[in-house]
CSV table of C-alpha atoms and ligand atoms in Angstrom, one decimal:
chain,number,residue,atom,x,y,z
A,749,MET,CA,181.0,170.3,145.0
A,750,SER,CA,184.5,172.4,144.8
A,751,ILE,CA,185.1,174.4,148.2
A,752,GLU,CA,184.4,178.3,146.0
A,753,ALA,CA,180.4,176.3,145.4
A,754,GLY,CA,180.7,175.2,149.3
A,755,SER,CA,181.1,179.2,150.3
A,756,ASN,CA,179.0,180.6,147.9
A,757,LEU,CA,176.1,178.6,148.7
A,758,ARG,CA,176.5,180.7,152.0
A,759,GLN,CA,176.0,183.7,150.4
A,760,LEU,CA,172.4,182.4,149.3
A,761,PRO,CA,169.6,184.5,150.7
A,762,ALA,CA,166.9,182.7,153.4
A,763,VAL,CA,164.0,182.3,152.4
A,764,ASP,CA,163.0,185.1,155.7
A,765,GLU,CA,165.4,187.5,153.6
A,766,VAL,CA,163.7,187.3,150.4
A,767,LEU,CA,159.7,187.7,151.9
A,768,ARG,CA,161.7,191.0,153.5
A,769,ASN,CA,162.7,192.4,150.2
A,770,ASP,CA,159.8,195.9,148.8
A,771,GLN,CA,159.4,193.6,145.2
A,772,VAL,CA,158.2,190.7,146.9
A,773,VAL,CA,156.0,192.9,149.8
A,774,ALA,CA,154.1,194.3,146.9
A,775,LEU,CA,153.8,190.9,145.8
A,776,LEU,CA,151.8,189.8,148.6
A,777,GLU,CA,149.7,192.5,148.0
A,778,THR,CA,147.8,190.6,145.2
A,779,ASN,CA,148.9,187.3,145.8
A,780,PRO,CA,148.4,184.1,148.4
A,781,ARG,CA,151.1,184.4,150.8
A,782,VAL,CA,151.4,180.3,150.3
A,783,LEU,CA,152.3,180.8,146.4
A,784,VAL,CA,154.8,183.1,147.6
A,785,VAL,CA,156.9,181.4,150.1
A,786,GLU,CA,156.4,178.4,147.4
A,787,SER,CA,157.9,180.4,144.4
A,788,ILE,CA,160.5,181.9,146.5
A,789,ARG,CA,161.5,178.4,147.8
A,790,GLU,CA,161.7,176.9,144.3
A,791,THR,CA,163.5,180.0,143.1
A,792,LEU,CA,166.1,179.7,145.9
A,793,ASP,CA,166.3,175.8,144.6
A,794,GLU,CA,167.5,175.8,141.1
A,795,ILE,CA,170.2,178.5,142.3
A,796,ARG,CA,171.2,176.4,144.9
A,797,ALA,CA,171.5,173.8,142.0
A,798,ARG,CA,173.2,176.2,138.8
A,799,VAL,CA,176.1,177.0,142.0
A,800,ILE,CA,176.4,173.6,142.8
A,801,ARG,CA,177.0,172.4,139.2
A,802,GLN,CA,179.2,174.9,138.4
A,803,SER,CA,182.8,173.4,137.8
A,804,ASP,CA,184.3,177.0,137.9
A,805,PRO,CA,182.1,179.7,139.3
A,806,GLY,CA,183.8,182.8,140.4
A,807,ALA,CA,183.0,184.4,143.9
A,808,LEU,CA,179.7,185.1,143.8
A,809,ASP,CA,177.9,188.4,145.5
A,810,ARG,CA,175.8,188.1,148.4
A,811,GLN,CA,173.5,191.2,146.9
A,812,ASP,CA,173.9,189.9,143.2
A,813,LEU,CA,172.3,186.7,144.5
A,814,LEU,CA,169.6,188.1,146.3
A,815,ASP,CA,168.5,190.6,143.5
A,816,GLU,CA,168.7,187.0,141.2
A,817,ALA,CA,166.0,185.6,143.4
A,818,VAL,CA,163.5,188.2,143.5
A,819,GLN,CA,163.2,188.9,139.8
A,820,ARG,CA,163.1,185.2,139.5
A,821,THR,CA,160.0,184.8,142.1
A,822,GLU,CA,158.4,187.7,140.4
A,823,ALA,CA,158.6,186.1,137.4
A,824,ARG,CA,157.3,182.4,139.3
A,825,VAL,CA,154.1,184.3,141.2
A,826,ARG,CA,153.1,185.8,137.6
A,827,GLN,CA,153.4,182.4,136.6
A,828,LYS,CA,151.1,181.0,138.8
A,829,ALA,CA,148.5,183.8,138.5
A,830,ARG,CA,147.6,183.5,135.7
A,831,PRO,CA,144.2,182.6,134.9
A,832,VAL,CA,143.4,179.1,133.7
A,833,LEU,CA,141.9,180.4,130.1
A,834,ARG,CA,143.7,183.9,129.2
A,835,ARG,CA,142.9,185.8,126.2
A,836,VAL,CA,144.1,184.7,123.1
A,837,LEU,CA,144.5,187.8,119.7
A,838,ASN,CA,143.1,185.1,117.4
A,839,ALA,CA,144.7,186.5,113.9
A,840,SER,CA,144.4,182.5,112.6
A,841,GLY,CA,142.0,183.7,110.4
A,842,VAL,CA,140.1,180.7,111.6
A,843,VAL,CA,136.9,181.8,112.6
A,844,LEU,CA,135.2,179.3,115.0
A,845,HIS,CA,138.8,177.6,115.9
A,846,THR,CA,137.6,174.7,118.3
A,847,ASN,CA,141.0,175.4,120.2
A,848,LEU,CA,140.3,179.4,120.7
A,849,GLY,CA,137.3,178.8,122.2
A,850,ARG,CA,135.0,179.4,119.1
A,851,SER,CA,132.7,181.1,119.1
A,852,VAL,CA,132.4,184.9,120.8
A,853,LEU,CA,129.1,186.1,122.4
A,854,SER,CA,127.7,189.2,121.5
A,855,GLU,CA,127.5,192.2,123.4
A,856,SER,CA,123.9,191.1,124.1
A,857,ALA,CA,124.4,188.0,125.4
A,858,ARG,CA,127.7,189.0,127.3
A,859,GLU,CA,125.3,191.7,128.7
A,860,ALA,CA,122.7,188.6,129.5
A,861,VAL,CA,125.5,186.1,131.7
A,862,GLU,CA,127.1,189.4,133.1
A,863,GLN,CA,123.1,189.8,134.5
A,864,VAL,CA,122.9,186.4,135.5
A,865,ALA,CA,126.2,185.9,136.9
A,866,SER,CA,125.9,188.5,139.1
A,867,ASN,CA,122.0,188.2,140.7
A,868,TYR,CA,120.0,185.9,141.4
A,869,CYS,CA,117.4,184.9,138.6
A,870,ASN,CA,114.4,182.6,138.2
A,871,LEU,CA,115.7,179.9,137.1
A,872,GLU,CA,112.9,177.8,138.4
A,873,LEU,CA,110.7,180.0,139.4
A,874,ASN,CA,107.5,181.0,137.1
A,875,LEU,CA,107.0,184.9,138.7
A,876,ASP,CA,103.4,184.8,137.0
A,877,THR,CA,102.5,181.7,139.7
A,878,GLY,CA,105.2,181.5,142.2
A,879,LYS,CA,104.9,178.0,141.9
A,880,ARG,CA,107.8,176.1,140.3
A,881,GLY,CA,108.8,177.0,136.5
A,882,THR,CA,111.0,175.0,134.1
A,883,ARG,CA,114.5,176.0,133.4
A,884,TYR,CA,114.3,176.0,129.5
A,885,SER,CA,111.1,177.6,128.9
A,886,LEU,CA,111.6,181.0,127.3
A,887,VAL,CA,114.4,179.3,125.1
A,888,GLU,CA,112.6,176.7,124.0
A,889,ASP,CA,109.4,179.1,122.4
A,890,LEU,CA,112.3,180.7,120.5
A,891,LEU,CA,113.7,177.7,118.8
A,892,VAL,CA,110.2,176.3,117.9
A,893,ARG,CA,109.6,180.4,116.1
A,894,LEU,CA,112.9,180.4,114.4
A,895,THR,CA,113.0,176.6,113.2
A,896,GLY,CA,109.4,175.8,112.3
A,897,ALA,CA,110.0,172.7,114.7
A,898,GLU,CA,106.8,171.3,117.2
A,899,SER,CA,109.0,171.7,120.3
A,900,ALA,CA,112.7,172.3,121.4
A,901,LEU,CA,115.2,170.8,124.4
A,902,VAL,CA,118.4,172.5,125.0
A,903,VAL,CA,121.3,170.7,126.8
A,904,ASN,CA,124.9,171.1,127.7
A,905,ASN,CA,126.9,170.6,124.0
A,906,ASN,CA,126.0,168.9,120.8
A,907,ALA,CA,127.5,165.4,121.6
A,908,GLY,CA,125.2,165.3,124.3
A,909,ALA,CA,122.4,166.2,122.0
A,910,VAL,CA,123.3,163.4,119.9
A,911,LEU,CA,124.1,160.8,123.0
A,912,LEU,CA,120.1,161.1,124.2
A,913,ALA,CA,118.6,161.6,121.3
A,914,LEU,CA,119.9,158.0,119.9
A,915,GLY,CA,119.5,156.4,123.7
A,916,THR,CA,115.8,157.8,123.9
A,917,LEU,CA,114.7,156.8,120.0
A,918,ALA,CA,116.8,153.9,119.8
A,919,LYS,CA,118.6,152.2,122.9
A,920,GLY,CA,118.8,148.1,122.3
A,921,ARG,CA,117.6,148.6,119.0
A,922,SER,CA,119.4,149.8,115.4
A,923,VAL,CA,120.2,153.1,113.6
A,924,ILE,CA,121.0,152.6,109.6
A,925,VAL,CA,124.0,155.9,108.7
A,926,SER,CA,125.4,155.7,106.0
A,927,ARG,CA,128.9,154.6,105.3
A,928,GLY,CA,129.5,157.7,103.7
A,929,GLN,CA,128.9,160.1,107.4
A,930,LEU,CA,129.8,157.5,110.1
A,931,VAL,CA,132.6,160.9,110.6
A,932,GLU,CA,134.7,161.7,114.0
A,933,ILE,CA,134.8,164.9,115.2
A,934,GLY,CA,137.5,166.5,116.4
A,935,GLY,CA,137.9,165.6,121.0
A,936,SER,CA,137.0,161.7,120.0
A,937,PHE,CA,133.2,162.5,119.2
A,938,ARG,CA,133.0,159.3,116.2
A,939,ILE,CA,129.8,158.6,115.6
A,940,PRO,CA,130.3,154.6,116.0
A,941,ASP,CA,131.5,155.1,119.7
A,942,VAL,CA,128.5,157.6,120.5
A,943,MET,CA,126.3,155.1,119.0
A,944,GLU,CA,127.7,151.9,121.7
A,945,GLN,CA,127.6,154.4,124.3
A,946,SER,CA,123.9,155.2,123.4
A,947,GLY,CA,123.3,151.5,123.8
A,948,ALA,CA,122.0,151.7,120.5
A,949,LYS,CA,123.3,149.7,117.5
A,950,LEU,CA,124.5,150.3,114.3
A,951,VAL,CA,123.9,149.3,111.0
A,952,GLU,CA,125.8,150.7,108.1
A,953,VAL,CA,124.2,150.8,104.8
A,954,GLY,CA,125.7,151.8,101.6
A,955,THR,CA,128.7,152.9,100.5
A,956,THR,CA,131.1,155.1,101.3
A,957,ASN,CA,130.6,157.4,98.3
A,958,LYS,CA,127.3,156.3,97.2
A,959,THR,CA,124.4,155.7,99.4
A,960,TYR,CA,120.9,155.9,97.9
A,961,LEU,CA,117.3,155.0,99.7
A,962,ARG,CA,117.0,151.6,98.5
A,963,ASP,CA,120.1,150.6,100.7
A,964,TYR,CA,118.6,152.3,103.2
A,965,ARG,CA,115.2,149.9,102.4
A,966,GLN,CA,117.2,147.1,102.3
A,967,ALA,CA,118.3,147.0,105.8
A,968,LEU,CA,115.3,147.8,107.4
A,969,THR,CA,114.3,145.2,109.9
A,970,ASP,CA,111.7,144.6,113.0
A,971,ASP,CA,114.6,146.0,115.4
A,972,THR,CA,115.0,149.0,113.4
A,973,ALA,CA,114.1,151.9,115.4
A,974,LEU,CA,115.9,154.9,113.7
A,975,LEU,CA,117.1,156.5,110.3
A,976,LEU,CA,120.2,158.8,111.3
A,977,GLN,CA,121.3,161.3,108.8
A,978,VAL,CA,125.0,163.2,110.1
A,979,HIS,CA,125.8,166.0,109.0
A,980,THR,CA,130.2,165.4,107.3
A,981,SER,CA,131.1,168.8,109.3
A,982,ASN,CA,134.5,168.5,108.7
A,983,TYR,CA,135.1,166.3,105.4
A,984,ARG,CA,134.0,166.1,101.7
A,985,ILE,CA,133.2,163.3,100.0
A,986,VAL,CA,133.8,165.0,96.5
A,987,GLY,CA,132.9,163.1,92.5
A,988,PHE,CA,131.5,160.3,92.3
A,989,THR,CA,129.2,160.6,94.6
A,990,HIS,CA,124.8,159.9,96.5
A,991,GLU,CA,123.7,160.7,99.1
A,992,THR,CA,119.8,160.7,100.5
A,993,SER,CA,118.3,163.5,101.5
A,994,VAL,CA,116.7,164.3,104.8
A,995,ARG,CA,113.1,164.4,102.3
A,996,GLU,CA,114.1,160.7,101.0
A,997,LEU,CA,114.4,159.6,104.2
A,998,ALA,CA,111.6,161.5,105.9
A,999,GLY,CA,109.5,159.3,103.0
A,1000,LEU,CA,110.7,156.8,103.8
A,1001,GLY,CA,109.9,157.6,107.9
A,1002,SER,CA,106.5,158.3,106.8
A,1003,GLU,CA,105.9,154.6,105.2
A,1004,THR,CA,107.5,152.6,108.1
A,1005,GLY,CA,106.6,154.8,110.6
A,1006,LEU,CA,110.2,155.0,111.4
A,1007,PRO,CA,111.6,158.7,113.3
A,1008,VAL,CA,114.4,160.3,110.9
A,1009,MET,CA,117.2,162.2,113.2
A,1010,SER,CA,119.5,164.9,111.2
A,1011,ASP,CA,122.8,165.4,113.8
A,1012,LEU,CA,123.5,169.1,111.7
A,1013,GLY,CA,126.6,169.6,113.3
A,1014,SER,CA,127.2,173.4,112.9
A,1015,GLY,CA,123.7,174.1,112.1
A,1016,PHE,CA,122.2,177.7,111.2
A,1017,LEU,CA,119.4,179.6,110.7
A,1018,ILE,CA,121.0,182.1,108.1
A,1019,ASP,CA,121.4,181.1,104.7
A,1020,LEU,CA,125.1,182.5,104.2
A,1021,SER,CA,125.6,181.5,100.6
A,1022,PRO,CA,124.8,185.4,99.2
A,1023,PHE,CA,128.4,185.9,101.2
A,1024,GLY,CA,130.3,183.8,99.5
A,1025,LEU,CA,130.2,180.1,101.8
A,1026,PRO,CA,128.5,177.5,99.7
A,1027,TYR,CA,124.8,176.3,99.8
A,1028,GLU,CA,123.9,174.6,103.2
A,1029,PRO,CA,120.9,173.3,104.3
A,1030,THR,CA,119.6,175.5,107.6
A,1031,VAL,CA,118.1,173.9,110.4
A,1032,GLN,CA,114.5,175.1,109.1
A,1033,GLU,CA,114.8,174.0,106.0
A,1034,ILE,CA,116.0,170.7,107.2
A,1035,VAL,CA,112.8,170.7,110.2
A,1036,ALA,CA,110.5,171.3,107.0
A,1037,ASP,CA,112.0,168.9,104.9
A,1038,GLY,CA,110.3,166.2,107.6
A,1039,ALA,CA,113.1,165.9,109.7
A,1040,ASP,CA,111.1,164.1,113.3
A,1041,VAL,CA,114.9,165.4,115.1
A,1042,VAL,CA,117.4,168.0,114.1
A,1043,THR,CA,120.8,168.0,116.8
A,1044,PHE,CA,123.2,171.7,116.3
A,1045,SER,CA,125.8,173.3,118.4
A,1046,GLY,CA,125.1,176.2,120.0
A,1047,ASP,CA,128.9,178.0,119.8
A,1048,LYS,CA,129.4,177.3,116.2
A,1049,LEU,CA,128.1,178.7,113.2
A,1050,LEU,CA,125.2,179.7,115.5
A,1051,GLY,CA,127.2,182.1,117.2
A,1052,GLY,CA,126.6,181.8,121.0
A,1053,PRO,CA,127.4,179.7,123.7
A,1054,GLN,CA,128.6,175.7,124.9
A,1055,ALA,CA,125.0,174.0,123.7
A,1056,GLY,CA,123.6,171.0,122.2
A,1057,ILE,CA,120.2,172.0,120.9
A,1058,ILE,CA,117.9,169.3,120.1
A,1059,VAL,CA,114.3,170.7,117.8
A,1060,GLY,CA,111.7,167.8,116.4
A,1061,ARG,CA,108.5,166.5,116.9
A,1062,LYS,CA,107.1,167.2,120.2
A,1063,GLU,CA,106.6,163.7,120.8
A,1064,ILE,CA,109.8,163.1,120.4
A,1065,VAL,CA,111.2,165.8,122.8
A,1066,ASP,CA,108.4,165.1,124.7
A,1067,ARG,CA,110.6,161.5,125.5
A,1068,MET,CA,114.1,163.2,125.7
A,1069,LYS,CA,112.6,165.0,128.3
A,1070,LYS,CA,111.6,162.8,130.5
A,1071,ASN,CA,114.8,160.8,129.6
A,1072,PRO,CA,117.3,160.8,133.8
A,1073,LEU,CA,120.6,161.7,130.8
A,1074,THR,CA,118.9,165.5,129.9
A,1075,ARG,CA,119.0,166.3,133.6
A,1076,ALA,CA,123.0,165.0,133.8
A,1077,LEU,CA,123.5,166.9,130.6
A,1078,ARG,CA,121.6,169.7,131.4
A,1079,VAL,CA,122.7,174.0,131.0
A,1080,ASP,CA,123.6,176.4,133.2
A,1081,LYS,CA,121.9,179.3,133.9
A,1082,LEU,CA,124.8,181.7,132.2
A,1083,THR,CA,124.5,178.9,129.2
A,1084,LEU,CA,120.6,179.3,129.3
A,1085,ALA,CA,120.8,183.2,129.3
A,1086,ALA,CA,123.7,183.7,126.3
A,1087,LEU,CA,121.9,181.5,124.2
A,1088,GLN,CA,118.2,183.6,124.7
A,1089,ALA,CA,120.2,186.7,124.0
A,1090,THR,CA,121.7,184.7,120.5
A,1091,LEU,CA,118.4,183.5,120.0
A,1092,ARG,CA,116.8,186.8,119.7
A,1093,GLU,CA,119.1,188.6,118.2
A,1094,TYR,CA,118.4,185.9,115.3
A,1095,LEU,CA,114.3,187.4,115.4
A,1096,GLU,CA,116.0,190.1,113.3
A,1097,PRO,CA,118.4,188.4,110.5
A,1098,GLU,CA,119.6,191.7,109.7
A,1099,GLN,CA,121.1,192.8,113.1
A,1100,ALA,CA,122.2,189.4,113.5
A,1101,LEU,CA,124.9,189.3,110.6
A,1102,GLN,CA,126.3,192.3,112.6
A,1103,SER,CA,125.3,191.7,116.1
A,1104,ILE,CA,126.6,188.3,116.1
A,1105,PRO,CA,130.4,188.3,116.0
A,1106,THR,CA,130.8,185.2,114.3
A,1107,LEU,CA,128.2,185.9,111.7
A,1108,ARG,CA,129.9,189.6,111.1
A,1109,MET,CA,133.8,188.1,110.9
A,1110,LEU,CA,132.5,185.5,108.3
A,1111,THR,CA,130.4,188.3,106.3
A,1112,LEU,CA,132.4,190.5,106.0
A,1113,ASP,CA,133.3,192.5,102.5
A,1114,SER,CA,136.4,192.3,100.7
A,1115,ALA,CA,136.6,195.5,100.3
A,1116,VAL,CA,136.5,195.9,104.9
A,1117,ILE,CA,138.9,192.9,105.2
A,1118,GLU,CA,141.7,195.1,102.7
A,1119,GLU,CA,141.0,198.2,104.7
A,1120,LYS,CA,141.7,196.2,107.9
A,1121,ALA,CA,144.5,194.8,107.0
A,1122,THR,CA,145.9,198.2,105.6
A,1123,LEU,CA,144.8,199.8,109.8
A,1124,LEU,CA,146.4,196.6,111.3
A,1125,ALA,CA,150.3,196.9,108.8
A,1126,GLY,CA,149.8,200.3,109.7
A,1127,PHE,CA,149.4,200.1,113.5
A,1128,ILE,CA,151.9,197.6,113.8
A,1129,ARG,CA,154.8,199.4,111.6
A,1130,ALA,CA,154.1,202.8,113.8
A,1131,GLU,CA,155.1,200.6,117.0
A,1132,ALA,CA,157.4,197.5,115.3
A,1133,GLY,CA,158.5,199.3,112.6
A,1134,ASP,CA,161.9,198.1,113.1
A,1135,GLU,CA,161.8,194.6,114.6
A,1136,LEU,CA,159.3,193.7,111.5
A,1137,GLN,CA,159.2,193.6,107.9
A,1138,VAL,CA,155.2,194.6,107.6
A,1139,SER,CA,153.9,193.6,104.2
A,1140,LEU,CA,149.8,192.2,102.5
A,1141,GLU,CA,149.4,189.6,100.8
A,1142,GLY,CA,146.5,187.1,99.3
A,1143,GLY,CA,144.9,184.3,101.5
A,1144,ALA,CA,142.2,182.5,102.9
A,1145,SER,CA,140.4,182.7,105.7
A,1146,GLN,CA,139.0,179.4,107.5
A,1147,VAL,CA,135.2,178.5,108.6
A,1148,GLY,CA,136.8,176.4,111.1
A,1149,GLY,CA,134.9,174.7,113.5
A,1150,GLY,CA,134.2,171.5,111.7
A,1151,ALA,CA,131.8,173.6,109.5
A,1152,MET,CA,132.4,174.1,105.9
A,1153,PRO,CA,135.4,172.5,104.6
A,1154,THR,CA,136.3,173.4,101.4
A,1155,ALA,CA,135.0,177.1,102.4
A,1156,ASP,CA,138.2,179.3,101.4
A,1157,PRO,CA,137.0,182.9,102.2
A,1158,ARG,CA,138.8,185.6,100.9
A,1159,THR,CA,140.9,187.5,103.0
A,1160,VAL,CA,144.2,190.3,102.1
A,1161,LEU,CA,147.0,188.7,105.3
A,1162,VAL,CA,149.5,190.9,107.1
A,1163,ALA,CA,153.4,189.1,106.5
A,1164,LEU,CA,155.9,190.0,109.4
A,1165,GLN,CA,159.8,189.1,108.4
A,1166,PRO,CA,160.6,189.7,111.9
A,1167,ARG,CA,164.5,191.4,111.3
A,1168,GLY,CA,166.4,189.5,114.1
A,1169,LEU,CA,164.7,186.6,115.0
A,1170,GLY,CA,163.4,183.5,113.5
A,1171,VAL,CA,159.5,183.1,112.6
A,1172,ASP,CA,159.4,179.9,114.6
A,1173,GLU,CA,160.7,182.2,117.7
A,1174,LEU,CA,158.2,185.0,117.1
A,1175,ALA,CA,155.6,182.7,117.0
A,1176,THR,CA,156.7,181.0,120.4
A,1177,ARG,CA,157.4,184.0,121.8
A,1178,LEU,CA,153.7,185.3,121.0
A,1179,ARG,CA,151.7,182.8,122.2
A,1180,ASP,CA,153.4,183.3,125.7
A,1181,THR,CA,152.8,186.8,125.8
A,1182,ASP,CA,149.5,189.3,127.7
A,1183,PRO,CA,147.4,188.5,125.0
A,1184,ALA,CA,149.1,185.9,122.9
A,1185,LEU,CA,148.6,186.5,119.6
A,1186,VAL,CA,148.1,183.1,117.6
A,1187,GLY,CA,148.3,183.6,113.9
A,1188,ARG,CA,150.0,181.2,110.8
A,1189,VAL,CA,153.3,180.8,110.1
A,1190,HIS,CA,154.0,179.9,106.4
A,1191,ASP,CA,157.0,180.5,104.2
A,1192,LEU,CA,159.0,182.1,106.2
A,1193,LYS,CA,156.6,184.7,107.8
A,1194,VAL,CA,154.7,184.9,110.5
A,1195,LEU,CA,150.8,186.1,108.6
A,1196,LEU,CA,148.2,187.6,110.5
A,1197,ASP,CA,144.7,187.6,109.1
A,1198,PRO,CA,142.5,190.7,110.4
A,1199,ARG,CA,138.9,188.5,109.5
A,1200,THR,CA,139.6,187.3,114.0
A,1201,LEU,CA,140.4,190.7,114.9
A,1202,ARG,CA,138.9,193.7,115.7
A,1203,ASP,CA,139.4,196.9,115.2
A,1204,ASP,CA,139.8,197.6,118.8
A,1205,GLU,CA,142.6,194.4,118.7
A,1206,TYR,CA,145.1,196.2,116.1
A,1207,HIS,CA,147.3,198.3,119.2
A,1208,LEU,CA,147.2,195.3,121.6
A,1209,VAL,CA,148.4,193.2,118.2
A,1210,ALA,CA,151.5,195.6,118.0
A,1211,ARG,CA,152.3,196.2,121.4
A,1212,VAL,CA,152.5,192.0,121.9
A,1213,LEU,CA,154.6,192.3,118.4
A,1214,LYS,CA,156.8,194.6,119.6
A,1215,GLN,CA,157.6,193.2,123.1
A,1216,ALA,CA,157.9,189.5,121.3
A,1217,CYS,CA,161.2,190.9,119.3
A,1218,THR,CA,162.0,192.7,121.7
A,1219,GLU,CA,162.4,190.8,124.6
A,1220,VAL,CA,165.5,189.7,126.7
A,1221,ARG,CA,165.5,185.6,127.2
A,1222,ASP,CA,167.8,184.0,129.1
B,68,PLP,C1,130.8,169.1,116.2
B,68,PLP,C2,130.0,168.4,116.1
B,68,PLP,C3,129.1,167.7,117.0
B,68,PLP,C4,129.6,167.6,118.1
B,68,PLP,O1,128.7,168.3,119.1
B,68,PLP,P1,129.7,169.9,120.5
B,68,PLP,O2,128.7,171.0,120.6
B,68,PLP,O3,131.1,169.6,119.7
B,68,PLP,O4,129.6,168.8,121.3
B,68,PLP,C5,128.5,166.1,116.9
B,68,PLP,N1,128.2,166.1,115.8
B,68,PLP,C6,128.3,166.9,114.2
B,68,PLP,C7,128.2,166.4,112.8
B,68,PLP,C8,129.1,167.8,114.5
B,68,PLP,O5,129.9,168.6,113.8
């Protein structure tokens, strides 16, 4: 250490000195003291290390060092105070973006959560009789009504629903599945692994691209407990292909007395093909085709909270309700409130298409998308036109959430070319703004898809863009 560095170190403020600074005193009003003190210590350590490292620091001014310590402490405290889940402006055009929390809840679902979160509720009390009730009954009634199934059960997520169904129906016995359906969903959900965890034995039949009813029939033994169909949510096998339908499997099921299960993954209640999306059977259709158990997610195309929904024959669902695993997988009151409100929307399908954000975004009319893009571009030009070149270009959005992987709903993108910095640098900075902004980077442009942004978010998008472009970094 040089002599100069040594004398500079003596100019470094003490923790108490920083703590007495007005700006830091203000921080103490909204932040726990331990975090502020810790931040000061870390900041001073950092500055001290730098002073020691510098070979020729020159004489440092005491006031400058104090100012620097205060500024950096403030930034550090702000960093520590950030909530674990921060708001993100989703301009990726991926409607069910798993990394961004999948579905945004409808207004009625948000209100229901707010009610239940702030007050006591009748979670397990029947208010008519004053006796203990079940937490699920109203939601189950709605599911039965909407899907035409005999009975329903709700658990924590669809992975849990599949695990519970397999463990209840096939523990220690065999389950027949097509080789074309041994899917892996993001986050390490793999059908063979879930099967193993449930204690059921996987019997693969057919080939990757073609599986016929006769393949299932040939694999039947006394050990067979279940015929399983898994929706190939996030991939498609195209070309020379054949899969056996639920209806065919149900035929084999009634012939042999074996139950048929369909894990739909996304699962939805309204056919979206009139809006240009691929045709896929709804939950109601799969139930009508004869599936004995159907499982699907609450927060994929349904557009509700994270949940695993099981509908099917009463005798089978009753067995699942008695499985101790059901208690371990149970949903909390907030989820239940949000799910009931979401399902209620489906009683008026036309309205559901508007009031459930996931459905509204997926079914936006192309003229509306174009208007949205023009409006968004206007906001950005007005706020950050000096920093960004703004143009419109055609493109495609994505359904996401491992649903409809081949669908490419047409959209109009707002393309941004920063004048003063690189696109990757801009994208990085946009993840650090508050709220963060997530778009796509392509061809030296940042692309924003208005499909997944609300109109009332445009001014925020423009503001964080301006901030990211003009912010000075050290
Ligand atoms: C998404 C998916 C799951 C898992 O659902 P989560 O709600 O994410 O637990 C299971 N099976 C299929 C076919 C899926 O697409």
